[in-house]
Short mmCIF file of C-alpha atoms and ligand atoms in Angstrom, two decimals:
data_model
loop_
_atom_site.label_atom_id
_atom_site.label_comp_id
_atom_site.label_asym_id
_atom_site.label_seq_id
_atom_site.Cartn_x
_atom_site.Cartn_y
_atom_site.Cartn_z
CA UNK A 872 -44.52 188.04 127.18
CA UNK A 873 -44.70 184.08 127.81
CA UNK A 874 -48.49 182.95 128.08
CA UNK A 875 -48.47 181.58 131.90
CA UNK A 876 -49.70 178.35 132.14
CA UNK A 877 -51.11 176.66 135.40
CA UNK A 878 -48.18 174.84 135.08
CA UNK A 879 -45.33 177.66 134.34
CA UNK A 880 -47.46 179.87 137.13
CA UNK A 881 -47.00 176.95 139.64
CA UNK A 882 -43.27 176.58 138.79
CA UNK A 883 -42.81 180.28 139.38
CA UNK A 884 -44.43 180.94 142.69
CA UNK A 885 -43.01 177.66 143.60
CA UNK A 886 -39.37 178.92 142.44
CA UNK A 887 -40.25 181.88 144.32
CA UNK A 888 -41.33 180.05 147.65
CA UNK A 889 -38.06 177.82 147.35
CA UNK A 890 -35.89 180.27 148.42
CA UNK A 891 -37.34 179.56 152.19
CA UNK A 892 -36.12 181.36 154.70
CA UNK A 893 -34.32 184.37 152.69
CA UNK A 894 -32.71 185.94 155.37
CA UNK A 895 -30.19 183.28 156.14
CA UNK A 896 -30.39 181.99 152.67
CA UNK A 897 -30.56 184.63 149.91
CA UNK A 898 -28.23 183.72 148.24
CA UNK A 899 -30.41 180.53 147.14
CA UNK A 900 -32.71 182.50 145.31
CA UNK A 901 -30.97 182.46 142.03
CA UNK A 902 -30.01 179.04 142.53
CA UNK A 903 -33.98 178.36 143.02
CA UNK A 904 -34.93 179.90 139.95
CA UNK A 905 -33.28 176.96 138.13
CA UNK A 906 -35.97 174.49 139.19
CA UNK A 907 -35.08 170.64 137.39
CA UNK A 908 -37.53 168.40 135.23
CA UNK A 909 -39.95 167.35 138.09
CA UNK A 910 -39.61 163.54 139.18
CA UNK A 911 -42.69 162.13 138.30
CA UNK A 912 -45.08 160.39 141.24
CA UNK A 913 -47.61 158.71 140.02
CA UNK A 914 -50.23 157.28 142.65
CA UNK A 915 -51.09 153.69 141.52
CA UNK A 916 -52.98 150.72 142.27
CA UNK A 917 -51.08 147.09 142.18
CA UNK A 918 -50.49 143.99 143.57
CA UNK A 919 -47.06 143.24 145.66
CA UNK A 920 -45.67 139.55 146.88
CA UNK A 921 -45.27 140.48 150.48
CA UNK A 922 -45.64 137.14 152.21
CA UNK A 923 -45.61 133.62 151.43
CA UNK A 924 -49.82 133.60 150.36
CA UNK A 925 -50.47 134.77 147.63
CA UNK A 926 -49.42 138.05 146.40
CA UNK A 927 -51.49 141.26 147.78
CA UNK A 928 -53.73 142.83 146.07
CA UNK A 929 -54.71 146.20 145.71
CA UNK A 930 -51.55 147.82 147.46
CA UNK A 931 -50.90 151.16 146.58
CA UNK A 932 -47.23 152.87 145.61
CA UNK A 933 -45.47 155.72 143.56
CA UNK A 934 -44.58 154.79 140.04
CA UNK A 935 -45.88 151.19 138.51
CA UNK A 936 -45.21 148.65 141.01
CA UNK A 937 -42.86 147.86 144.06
CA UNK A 938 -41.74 150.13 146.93
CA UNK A 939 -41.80 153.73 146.10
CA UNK A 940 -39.13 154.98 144.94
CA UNK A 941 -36.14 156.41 147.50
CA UNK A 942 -35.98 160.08 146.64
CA UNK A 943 -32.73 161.62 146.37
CA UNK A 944 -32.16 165.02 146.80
CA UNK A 945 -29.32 167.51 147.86
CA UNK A 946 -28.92 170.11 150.53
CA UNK A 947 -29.44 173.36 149.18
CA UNK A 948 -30.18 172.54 145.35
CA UNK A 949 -33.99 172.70 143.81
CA UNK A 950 -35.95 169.50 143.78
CA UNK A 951 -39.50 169.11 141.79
CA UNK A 952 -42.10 166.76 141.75
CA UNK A 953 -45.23 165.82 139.69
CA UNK A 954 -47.93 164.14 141.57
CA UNK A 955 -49.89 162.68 139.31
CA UNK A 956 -53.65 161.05 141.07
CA UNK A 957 -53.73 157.57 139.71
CA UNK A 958 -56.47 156.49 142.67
CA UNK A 959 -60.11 156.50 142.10
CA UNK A 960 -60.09 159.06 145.69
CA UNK A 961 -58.05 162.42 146.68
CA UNK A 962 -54.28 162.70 147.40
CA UNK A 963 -51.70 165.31 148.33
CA UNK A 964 -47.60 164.31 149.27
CA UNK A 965 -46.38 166.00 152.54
CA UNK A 966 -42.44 165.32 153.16
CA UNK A 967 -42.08 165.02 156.50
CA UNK A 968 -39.30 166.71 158.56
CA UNK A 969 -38.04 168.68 155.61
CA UNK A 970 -38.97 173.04 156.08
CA UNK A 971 -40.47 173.65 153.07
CA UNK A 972 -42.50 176.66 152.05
CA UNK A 973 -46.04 176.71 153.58
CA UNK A 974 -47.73 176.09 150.19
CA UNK A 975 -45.72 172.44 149.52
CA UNK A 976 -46.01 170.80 152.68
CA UNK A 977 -49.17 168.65 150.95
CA UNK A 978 -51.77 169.05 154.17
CA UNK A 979 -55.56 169.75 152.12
CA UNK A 980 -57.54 172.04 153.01
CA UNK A 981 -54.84 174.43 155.02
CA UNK A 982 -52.27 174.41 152.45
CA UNK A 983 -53.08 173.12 148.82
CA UNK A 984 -56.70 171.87 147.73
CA UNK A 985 -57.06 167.90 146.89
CA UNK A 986 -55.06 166.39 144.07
CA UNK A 987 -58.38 164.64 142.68
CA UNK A 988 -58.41 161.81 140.38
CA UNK A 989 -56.12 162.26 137.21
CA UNK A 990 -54.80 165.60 138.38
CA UNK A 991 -51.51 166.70 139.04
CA UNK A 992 -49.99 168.75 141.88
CA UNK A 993 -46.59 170.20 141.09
CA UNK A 994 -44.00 170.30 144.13
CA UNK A 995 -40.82 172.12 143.68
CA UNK A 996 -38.61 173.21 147.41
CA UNK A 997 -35.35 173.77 148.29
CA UNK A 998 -33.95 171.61 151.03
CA UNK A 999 -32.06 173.60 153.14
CA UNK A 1000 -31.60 170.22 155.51
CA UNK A 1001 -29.42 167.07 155.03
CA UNK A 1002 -30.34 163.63 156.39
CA UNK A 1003 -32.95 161.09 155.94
CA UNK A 1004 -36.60 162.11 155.83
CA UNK A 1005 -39.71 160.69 154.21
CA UNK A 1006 -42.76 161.32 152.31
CA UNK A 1007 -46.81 160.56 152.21
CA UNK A 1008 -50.06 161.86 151.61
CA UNK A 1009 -51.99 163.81 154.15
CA UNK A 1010 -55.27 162.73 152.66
CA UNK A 1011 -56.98 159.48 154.21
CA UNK A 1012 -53.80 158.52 155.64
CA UNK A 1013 -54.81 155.34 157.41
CA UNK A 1014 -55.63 153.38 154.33
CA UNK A 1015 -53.48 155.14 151.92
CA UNK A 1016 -50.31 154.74 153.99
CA UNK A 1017 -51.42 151.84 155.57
CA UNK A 1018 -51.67 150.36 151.91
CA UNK A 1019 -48.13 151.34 150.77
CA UNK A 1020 -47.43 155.15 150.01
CA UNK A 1021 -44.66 155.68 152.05
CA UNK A 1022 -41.32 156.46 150.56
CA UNK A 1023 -37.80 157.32 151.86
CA UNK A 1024 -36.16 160.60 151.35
CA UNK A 1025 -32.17 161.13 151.22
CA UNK A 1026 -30.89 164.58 151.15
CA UNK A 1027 -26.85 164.57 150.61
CA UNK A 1028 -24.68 166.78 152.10
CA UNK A 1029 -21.74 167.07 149.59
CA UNK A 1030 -19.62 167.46 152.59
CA UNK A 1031 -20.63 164.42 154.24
CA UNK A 1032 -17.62 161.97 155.59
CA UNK A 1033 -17.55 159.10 152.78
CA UNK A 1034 -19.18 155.73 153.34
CA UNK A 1035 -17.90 152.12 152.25
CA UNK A 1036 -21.52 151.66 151.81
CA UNK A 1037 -25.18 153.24 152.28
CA UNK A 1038 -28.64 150.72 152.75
CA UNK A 1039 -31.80 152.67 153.49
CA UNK A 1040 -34.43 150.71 154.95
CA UNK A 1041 -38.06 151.54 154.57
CA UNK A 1042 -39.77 149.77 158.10
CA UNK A 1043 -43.21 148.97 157.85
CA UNK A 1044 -46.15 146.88 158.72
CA UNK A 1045 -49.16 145.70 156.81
CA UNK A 1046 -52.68 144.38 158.17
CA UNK A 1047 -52.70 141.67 156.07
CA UNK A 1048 -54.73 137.99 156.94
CA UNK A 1049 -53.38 134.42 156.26
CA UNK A 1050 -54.57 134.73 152.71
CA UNK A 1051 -51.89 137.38 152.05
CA UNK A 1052 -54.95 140.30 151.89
CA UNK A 1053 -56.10 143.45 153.71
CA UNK A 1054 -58.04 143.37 156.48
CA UNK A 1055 -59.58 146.32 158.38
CA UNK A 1056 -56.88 148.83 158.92
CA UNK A 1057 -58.41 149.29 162.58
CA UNK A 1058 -59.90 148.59 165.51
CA UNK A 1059 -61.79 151.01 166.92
CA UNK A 1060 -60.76 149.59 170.94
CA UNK A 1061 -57.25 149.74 169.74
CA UNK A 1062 -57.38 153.07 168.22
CA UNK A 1063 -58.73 154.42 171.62
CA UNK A 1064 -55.15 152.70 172.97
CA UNK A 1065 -51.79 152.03 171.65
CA UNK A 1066 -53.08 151.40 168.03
CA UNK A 1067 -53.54 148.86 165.93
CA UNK A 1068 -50.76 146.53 164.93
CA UNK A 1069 -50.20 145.56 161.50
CA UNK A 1070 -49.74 141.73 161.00
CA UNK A 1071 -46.51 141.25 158.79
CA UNK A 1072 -43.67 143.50 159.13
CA UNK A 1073 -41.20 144.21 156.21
CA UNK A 1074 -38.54 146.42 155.86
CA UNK A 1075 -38.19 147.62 152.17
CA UNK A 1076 -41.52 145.35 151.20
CA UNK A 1077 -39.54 142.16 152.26
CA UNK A 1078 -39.80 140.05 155.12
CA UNK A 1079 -35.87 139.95 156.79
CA UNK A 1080 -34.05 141.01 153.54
CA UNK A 1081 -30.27 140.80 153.41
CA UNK A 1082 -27.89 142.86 151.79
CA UNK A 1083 -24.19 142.98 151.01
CA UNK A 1084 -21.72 144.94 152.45
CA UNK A 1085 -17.89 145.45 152.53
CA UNK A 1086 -16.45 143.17 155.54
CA UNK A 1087 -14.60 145.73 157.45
CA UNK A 1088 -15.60 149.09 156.29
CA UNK A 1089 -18.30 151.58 157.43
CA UNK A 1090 -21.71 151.24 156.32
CA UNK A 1091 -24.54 154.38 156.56
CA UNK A 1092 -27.91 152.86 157.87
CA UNK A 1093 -30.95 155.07 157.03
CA UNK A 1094 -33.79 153.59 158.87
CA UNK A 1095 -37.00 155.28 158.78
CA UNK A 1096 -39.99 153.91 160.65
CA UNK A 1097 -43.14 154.60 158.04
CA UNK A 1098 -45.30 153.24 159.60
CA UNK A 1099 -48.71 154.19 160.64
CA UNK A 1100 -48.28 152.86 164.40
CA UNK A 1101 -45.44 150.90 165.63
CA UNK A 1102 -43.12 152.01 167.88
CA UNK A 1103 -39.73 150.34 167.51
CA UNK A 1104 -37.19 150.03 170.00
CA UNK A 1105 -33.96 148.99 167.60
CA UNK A 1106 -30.99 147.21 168.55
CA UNK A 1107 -27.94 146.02 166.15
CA UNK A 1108 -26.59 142.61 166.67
CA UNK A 1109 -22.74 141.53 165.21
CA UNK A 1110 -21.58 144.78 164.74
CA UNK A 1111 -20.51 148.20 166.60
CA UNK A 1112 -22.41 150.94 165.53
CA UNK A 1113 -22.80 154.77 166.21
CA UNK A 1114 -25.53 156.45 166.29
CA UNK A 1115 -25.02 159.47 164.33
CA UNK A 1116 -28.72 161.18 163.08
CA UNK A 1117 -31.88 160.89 164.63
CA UNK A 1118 -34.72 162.41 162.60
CA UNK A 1119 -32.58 163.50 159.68
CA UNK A 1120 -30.35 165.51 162.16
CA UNK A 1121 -26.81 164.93 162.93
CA UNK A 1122 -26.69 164.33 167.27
CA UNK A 1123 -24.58 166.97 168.94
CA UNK A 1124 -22.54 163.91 170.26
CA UNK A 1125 -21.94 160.52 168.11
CA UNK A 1126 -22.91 157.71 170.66
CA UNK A 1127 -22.41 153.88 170.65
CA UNK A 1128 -25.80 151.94 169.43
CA UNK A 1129 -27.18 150.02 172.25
CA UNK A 1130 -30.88 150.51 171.89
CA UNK A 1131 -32.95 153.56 170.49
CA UNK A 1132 -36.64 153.60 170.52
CA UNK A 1133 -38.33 155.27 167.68
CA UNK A 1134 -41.45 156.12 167.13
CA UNK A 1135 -43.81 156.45 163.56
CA UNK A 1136 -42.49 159.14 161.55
CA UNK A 1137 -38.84 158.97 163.19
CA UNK A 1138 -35.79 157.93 161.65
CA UNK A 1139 -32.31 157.22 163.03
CA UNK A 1140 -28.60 157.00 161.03
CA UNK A 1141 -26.25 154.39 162.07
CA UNK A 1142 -22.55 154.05 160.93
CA UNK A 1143 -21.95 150.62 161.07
CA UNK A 1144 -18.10 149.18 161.07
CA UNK A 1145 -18.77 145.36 159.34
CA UNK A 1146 -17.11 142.16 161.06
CA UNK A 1147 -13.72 141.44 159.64
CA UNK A 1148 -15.10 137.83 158.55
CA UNK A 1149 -16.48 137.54 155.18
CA UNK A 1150 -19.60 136.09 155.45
CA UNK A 1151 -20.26 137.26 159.42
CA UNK A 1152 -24.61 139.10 159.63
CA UNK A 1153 -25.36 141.35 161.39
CA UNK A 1154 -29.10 142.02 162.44
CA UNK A 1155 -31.20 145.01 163.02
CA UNK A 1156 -33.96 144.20 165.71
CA UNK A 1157 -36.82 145.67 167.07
CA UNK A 1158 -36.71 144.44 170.47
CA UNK A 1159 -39.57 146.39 172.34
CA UNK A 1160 -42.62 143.92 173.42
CA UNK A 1161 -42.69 140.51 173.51
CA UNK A 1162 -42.86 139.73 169.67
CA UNK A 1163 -38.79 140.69 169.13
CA UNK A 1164 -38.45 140.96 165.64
CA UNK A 1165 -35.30 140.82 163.08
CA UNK A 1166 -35.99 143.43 160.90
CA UNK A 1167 -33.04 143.11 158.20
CA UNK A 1168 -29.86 141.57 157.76
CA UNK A 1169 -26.40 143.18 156.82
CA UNK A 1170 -23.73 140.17 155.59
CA UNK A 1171 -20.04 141.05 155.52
CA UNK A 1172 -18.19 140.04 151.84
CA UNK A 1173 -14.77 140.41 150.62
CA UNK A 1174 -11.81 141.12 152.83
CA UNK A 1175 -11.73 143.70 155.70
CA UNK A 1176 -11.10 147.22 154.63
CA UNK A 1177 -10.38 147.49 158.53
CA UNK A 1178 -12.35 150.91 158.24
CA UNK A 1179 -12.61 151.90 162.17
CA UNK A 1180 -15.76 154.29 163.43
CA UNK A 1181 -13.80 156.33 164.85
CA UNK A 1182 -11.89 157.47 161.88
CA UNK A 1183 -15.16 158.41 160.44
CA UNK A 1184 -15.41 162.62 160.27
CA UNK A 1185 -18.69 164.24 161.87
CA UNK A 1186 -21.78 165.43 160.09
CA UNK A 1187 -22.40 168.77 159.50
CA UNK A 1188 -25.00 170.17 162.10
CA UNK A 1189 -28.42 171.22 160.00
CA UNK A 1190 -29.04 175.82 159.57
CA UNK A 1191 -31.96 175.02 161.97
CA UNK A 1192 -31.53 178.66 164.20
CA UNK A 1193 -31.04 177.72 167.71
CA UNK A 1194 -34.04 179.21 169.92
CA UNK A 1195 -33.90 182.29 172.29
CA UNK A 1196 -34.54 179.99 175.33
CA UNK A 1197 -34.54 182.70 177.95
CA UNK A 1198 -37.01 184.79 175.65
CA UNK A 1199 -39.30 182.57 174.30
CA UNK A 1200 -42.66 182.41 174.68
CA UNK A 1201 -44.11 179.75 176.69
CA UNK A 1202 -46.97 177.33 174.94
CA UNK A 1203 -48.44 174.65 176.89
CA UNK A 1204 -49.70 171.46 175.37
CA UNK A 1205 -51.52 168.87 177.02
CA UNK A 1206 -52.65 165.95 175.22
CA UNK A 1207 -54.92 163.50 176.42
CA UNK A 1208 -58.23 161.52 175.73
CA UNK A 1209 -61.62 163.32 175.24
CA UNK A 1210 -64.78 162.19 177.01
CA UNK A 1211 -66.61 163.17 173.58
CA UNK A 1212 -66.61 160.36 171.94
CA UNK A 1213 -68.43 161.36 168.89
CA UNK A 1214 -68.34 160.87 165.44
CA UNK A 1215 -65.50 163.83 163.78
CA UNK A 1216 -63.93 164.50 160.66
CA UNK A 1217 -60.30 164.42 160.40
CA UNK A 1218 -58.16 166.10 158.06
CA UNK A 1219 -59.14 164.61 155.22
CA UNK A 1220 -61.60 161.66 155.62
CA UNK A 1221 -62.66 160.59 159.45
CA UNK A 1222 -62.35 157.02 160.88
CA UNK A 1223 -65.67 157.79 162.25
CA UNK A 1224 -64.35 158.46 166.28
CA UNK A 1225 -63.00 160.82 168.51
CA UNK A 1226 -61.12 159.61 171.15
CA UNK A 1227 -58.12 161.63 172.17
CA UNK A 1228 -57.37 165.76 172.36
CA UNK A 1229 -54.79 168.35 172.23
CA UNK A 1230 -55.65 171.05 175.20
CA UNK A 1231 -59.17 169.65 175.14
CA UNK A 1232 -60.04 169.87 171.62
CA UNK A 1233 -60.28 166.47 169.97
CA UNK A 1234 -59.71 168.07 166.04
CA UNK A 1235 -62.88 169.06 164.94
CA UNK A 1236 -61.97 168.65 161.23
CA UNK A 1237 -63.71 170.15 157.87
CA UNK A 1238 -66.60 171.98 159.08
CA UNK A 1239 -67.80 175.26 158.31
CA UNK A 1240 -66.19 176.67 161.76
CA UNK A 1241 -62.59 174.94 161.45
CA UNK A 1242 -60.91 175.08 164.76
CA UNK A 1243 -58.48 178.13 165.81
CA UNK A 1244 -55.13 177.57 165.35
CA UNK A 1245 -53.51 176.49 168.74
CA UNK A 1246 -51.63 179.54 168.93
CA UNK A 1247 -50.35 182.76 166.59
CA UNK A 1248 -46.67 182.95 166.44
CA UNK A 1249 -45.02 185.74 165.53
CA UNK A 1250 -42.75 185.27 162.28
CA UNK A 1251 -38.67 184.97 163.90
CA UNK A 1252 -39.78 184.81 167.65
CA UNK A 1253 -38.60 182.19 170.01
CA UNK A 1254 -40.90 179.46 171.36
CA UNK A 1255 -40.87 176.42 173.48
CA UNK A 1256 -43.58 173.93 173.57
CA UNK A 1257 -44.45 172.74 177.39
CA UNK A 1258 -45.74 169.46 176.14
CA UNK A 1259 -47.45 166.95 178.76
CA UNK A 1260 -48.66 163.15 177.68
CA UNK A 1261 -51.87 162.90 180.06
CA UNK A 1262 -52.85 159.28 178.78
CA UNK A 1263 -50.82 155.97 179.34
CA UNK A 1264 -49.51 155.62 175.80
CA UNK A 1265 -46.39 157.01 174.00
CA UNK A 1266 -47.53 159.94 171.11
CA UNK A 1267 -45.31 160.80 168.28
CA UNK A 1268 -45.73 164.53 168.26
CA UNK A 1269 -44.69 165.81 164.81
CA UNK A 1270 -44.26 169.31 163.65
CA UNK A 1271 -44.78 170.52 160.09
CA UNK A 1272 -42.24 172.64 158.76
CA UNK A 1273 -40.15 173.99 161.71
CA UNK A 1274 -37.47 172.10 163.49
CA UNK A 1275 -36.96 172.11 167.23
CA UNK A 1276 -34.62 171.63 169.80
CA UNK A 1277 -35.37 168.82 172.82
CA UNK A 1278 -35.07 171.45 175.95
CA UNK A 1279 -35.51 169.24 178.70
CA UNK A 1280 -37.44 166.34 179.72
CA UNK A 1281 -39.29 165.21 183.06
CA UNK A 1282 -37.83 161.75 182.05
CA UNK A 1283 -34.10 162.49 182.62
CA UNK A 1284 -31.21 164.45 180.95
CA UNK A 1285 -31.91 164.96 177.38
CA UNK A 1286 -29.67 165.62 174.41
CA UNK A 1287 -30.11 168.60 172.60
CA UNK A 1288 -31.20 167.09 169.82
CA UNK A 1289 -33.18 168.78 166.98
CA UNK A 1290 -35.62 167.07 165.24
CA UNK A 1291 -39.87 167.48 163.89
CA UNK A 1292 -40.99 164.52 165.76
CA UNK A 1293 -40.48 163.69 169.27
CA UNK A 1294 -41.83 160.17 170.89
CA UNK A 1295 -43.35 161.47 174.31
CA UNK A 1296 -43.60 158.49 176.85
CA UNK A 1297 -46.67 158.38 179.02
CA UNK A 1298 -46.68 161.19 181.71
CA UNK A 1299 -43.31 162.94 180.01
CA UNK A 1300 -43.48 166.38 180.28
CA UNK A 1301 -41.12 167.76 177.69
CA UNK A 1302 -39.79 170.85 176.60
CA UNK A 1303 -39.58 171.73 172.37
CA UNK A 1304 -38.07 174.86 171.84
CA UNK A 1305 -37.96 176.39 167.98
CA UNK A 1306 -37.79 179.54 166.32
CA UNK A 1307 -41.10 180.47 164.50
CA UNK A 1308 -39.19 181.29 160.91
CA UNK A 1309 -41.52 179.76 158.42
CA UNK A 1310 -44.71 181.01 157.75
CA UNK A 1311 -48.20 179.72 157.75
CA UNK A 1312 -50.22 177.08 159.16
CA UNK A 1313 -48.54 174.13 160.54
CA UNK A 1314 -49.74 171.16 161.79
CA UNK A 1315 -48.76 169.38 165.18
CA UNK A 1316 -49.73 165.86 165.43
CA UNK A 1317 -49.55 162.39 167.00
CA UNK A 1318 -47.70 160.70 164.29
CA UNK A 1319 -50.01 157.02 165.33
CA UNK A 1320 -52.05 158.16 162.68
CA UNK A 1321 -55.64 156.34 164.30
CA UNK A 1322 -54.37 158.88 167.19
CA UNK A 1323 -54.17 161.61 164.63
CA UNK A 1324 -57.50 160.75 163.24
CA UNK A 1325 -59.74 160.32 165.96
CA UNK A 1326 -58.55 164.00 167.22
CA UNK A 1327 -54.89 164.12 168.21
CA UNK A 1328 -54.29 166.92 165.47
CA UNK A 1329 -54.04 170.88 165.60
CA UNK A 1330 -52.33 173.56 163.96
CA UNK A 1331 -49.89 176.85 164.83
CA UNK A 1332 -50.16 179.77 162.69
CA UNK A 1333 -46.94 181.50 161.99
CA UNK A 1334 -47.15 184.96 160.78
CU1 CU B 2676 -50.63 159.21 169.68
#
């Protein structure tokens, strides 16, 4: 009999959990078993030359230095990862909008203990989902994302129509003075409002980077929006493009770019068809506010491949299981601002304020009486979340380890659209509907991660 290690008994119950919802997807069990030389992550402390000033000090990334890495994965084949803790405090990776098992979805406390200083945590899941997700810690998130650990995700679909060309763009601010350093990651006043804004934006740790692509042909545009508070509203100038995934799903219905607003945690997929003209840029911009921002640049080289959008074959809708609309159960969520402005702990660490609730519980955090789940699900029942923003800001509402579908929206006609976060607009009253078919303890939070920490959190307990 092999001696089980931590390690080899990690692997197995982690080969075990991979084969996520079994039902629909038995036949990945075998396939799960096989589980790949882990990709190692390893939490570090470095400098990185993200303005003009000097370079910045103490940022923090996956692997030795730059922008962590952009994980590749595909659809329905075993991924593994070693997190390894190279900061002097606690860590844990959750990848966002990807239905893993329960026990890998990184949030301490509910799910996996802390990944303490020069231990390891061994991930290993099965993505059942393509498209372009994202991953971070759940563990002091405002300074440890808001210092760098944020990373891209691609899942392939094999099946996927070809592109001339793919760029993935990792959006993100830094609070950063004229000196080129941190400053405070917050303001308590803004926290209590939109949030606070970082100072430089990048996309992919540059300011306005450029890259090549074929004049004339198709590009795929993974943008995802990792950062801890801005809201983007993104436009593409000098080139047609289609929206074709928002949130790592394809849309039911491929749709011309004019402008999409996206909030912290959200991503979007653009096929882009290149000017003819070698040479011709086009620009991604966030437009919302009155700071307009290019974002990244896209430059046109060689002659046309006269590639046309609408050649281009559509993506493979996601196995999320559509709801039972009719007999769903009906949860209401109201989120709003909490007179108790007290000192609370959040999930892991507390900025020290409590400002904002989810049906009038601001999240009460680690304490010896952790708060009940907002409601018990039964495992493979229907649900829809009757979700009303009761404070003038927008929330991204995020969803660990179930996908919905957008029902309906008090806002106007919606697309059916299925996705983990959705960007509720002040006074929107929208409807999430999902199947409960993963289980455990999931959380549901504002994605403005001050919001999330000074009591915009809770959880749903499948079971
Ligand atoms: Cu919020």
């Amino acid at each position: 009999m092999p001696i089980l290690t931590r390690r080899t008994l990690l692997k197995a119950s982690a080969a075990a959990a991979g084969g996520f919802g079994l039902g629909a997807m038995g036949n990945m069990v075998s396939a799960a078993l096989a589980v790949p030389d882990p990709e190692i992550l390893r939490t570090t402390k470095t400098t990185a030359r993200l303005t003009e000033a000097e370079p910045t000090r103490d940022v923090l990334t996956y692997g030795e230095a730059g922008m962590p890495p952009v994980l590749h994965m595909t659809k329905g084949k075993p991924f593994a990862a070693r997190l390894v803790n190279g900061l002097d405090e606690p860590t844990t990776i959750h990848w966002h909008g990807m239905r893993v098992p329960n026990k890998m979805d990184g949030v301490p406390f509910m799910v996996q203990p802390y990944v303490y200083t020069g231990d390891h945590f061994d991930y290993a899941f099965t993505p059942p989902d393509a498209g372009t997700f994202w991953y971070h810690p759940h563990c002091n998130t405002l300074e440890q994302m808001g210092h760098g650990l944020t990373g891209v995700i691609v899942v392939e679909n094999p099946d996927d129509p070809r592109f001339d060309a793919e760029v993935v763009l990792n959006l993100r601010d830094w609070r950063l003075g004229g000196d080129g350093q941190f400053i405070a990651q917050f303001r308590p006043r803004d926290a209590a409002r939109s949030g606070t804004y970082g100072t430089v934006r990048t996309a992919n740790w540059q300011m306005e980077p450029q890259y090549d692509a074929p004049a004339g042909g198709l590009v795929r545009l993974r943008i995802a929006v990792t950062d801890v508070t801005r809201i983007h509203a993104l436009t593409l100038e000098g080139a047609a493009a289609d929206v074709i995934a928002i949130d790592g799903n394809p849309v039911p219905q491929r749709f011309a770019l004019d402008m999409v607003r996206i909030g912290p945690g959200q991503r979007l997929d653009l096929a882009v068809r290149m000017p003819d003209e070698e040479g011709a840029v086009v620009t991604l911009r966030d437009v919302r506010g009155t700071k307009k921002a290019a974002l990244a640049t896209l430059r046109a080289t060689g002659s046309s491949l006269k590639h046309e959008l609408r050649d281009l074959a559509a993506l493979a809708p996601n196995p999320v299981p559509a709801p039972d609309v009719a007999a769903a159960t009906h949860i209401p969520l109201a989120l709003s601002a909490t007179a108790e402005n007290v000192a609370a702990n959040s999930i892991c660490g507390s900025l020290g304020y409590s400002f904002w609730a989810i049906n009038k519980v601001p999240w009460p955090g680690d304490t010896s009486d952790p708060t009940a789940p907002l409601a018990e699900l039964k495992l493979g029942k229907s649900y829809v979340f009757d979700m009303e923003n009761l404070t003038p800001h927008a929330h991204p509402i995020h969803l660990h380890g179930m996908s919905f579908t957008v029902l309906s929206s008090s806002a106007g006609p919606v697309m059916p659209l299925v996705s983990d976060t959705y960007l509720l607009q002040p006074d929107e009253k929208v409807q999430l509907g999902f199947v409960a078919d993963n289980p455990g303890d999931w959380l549901l939070h504002c994605h403005i991660i001050e919001h999330q920490k000074t009591g915009m959190t809770s959880y749903v307990r499948v079971a």
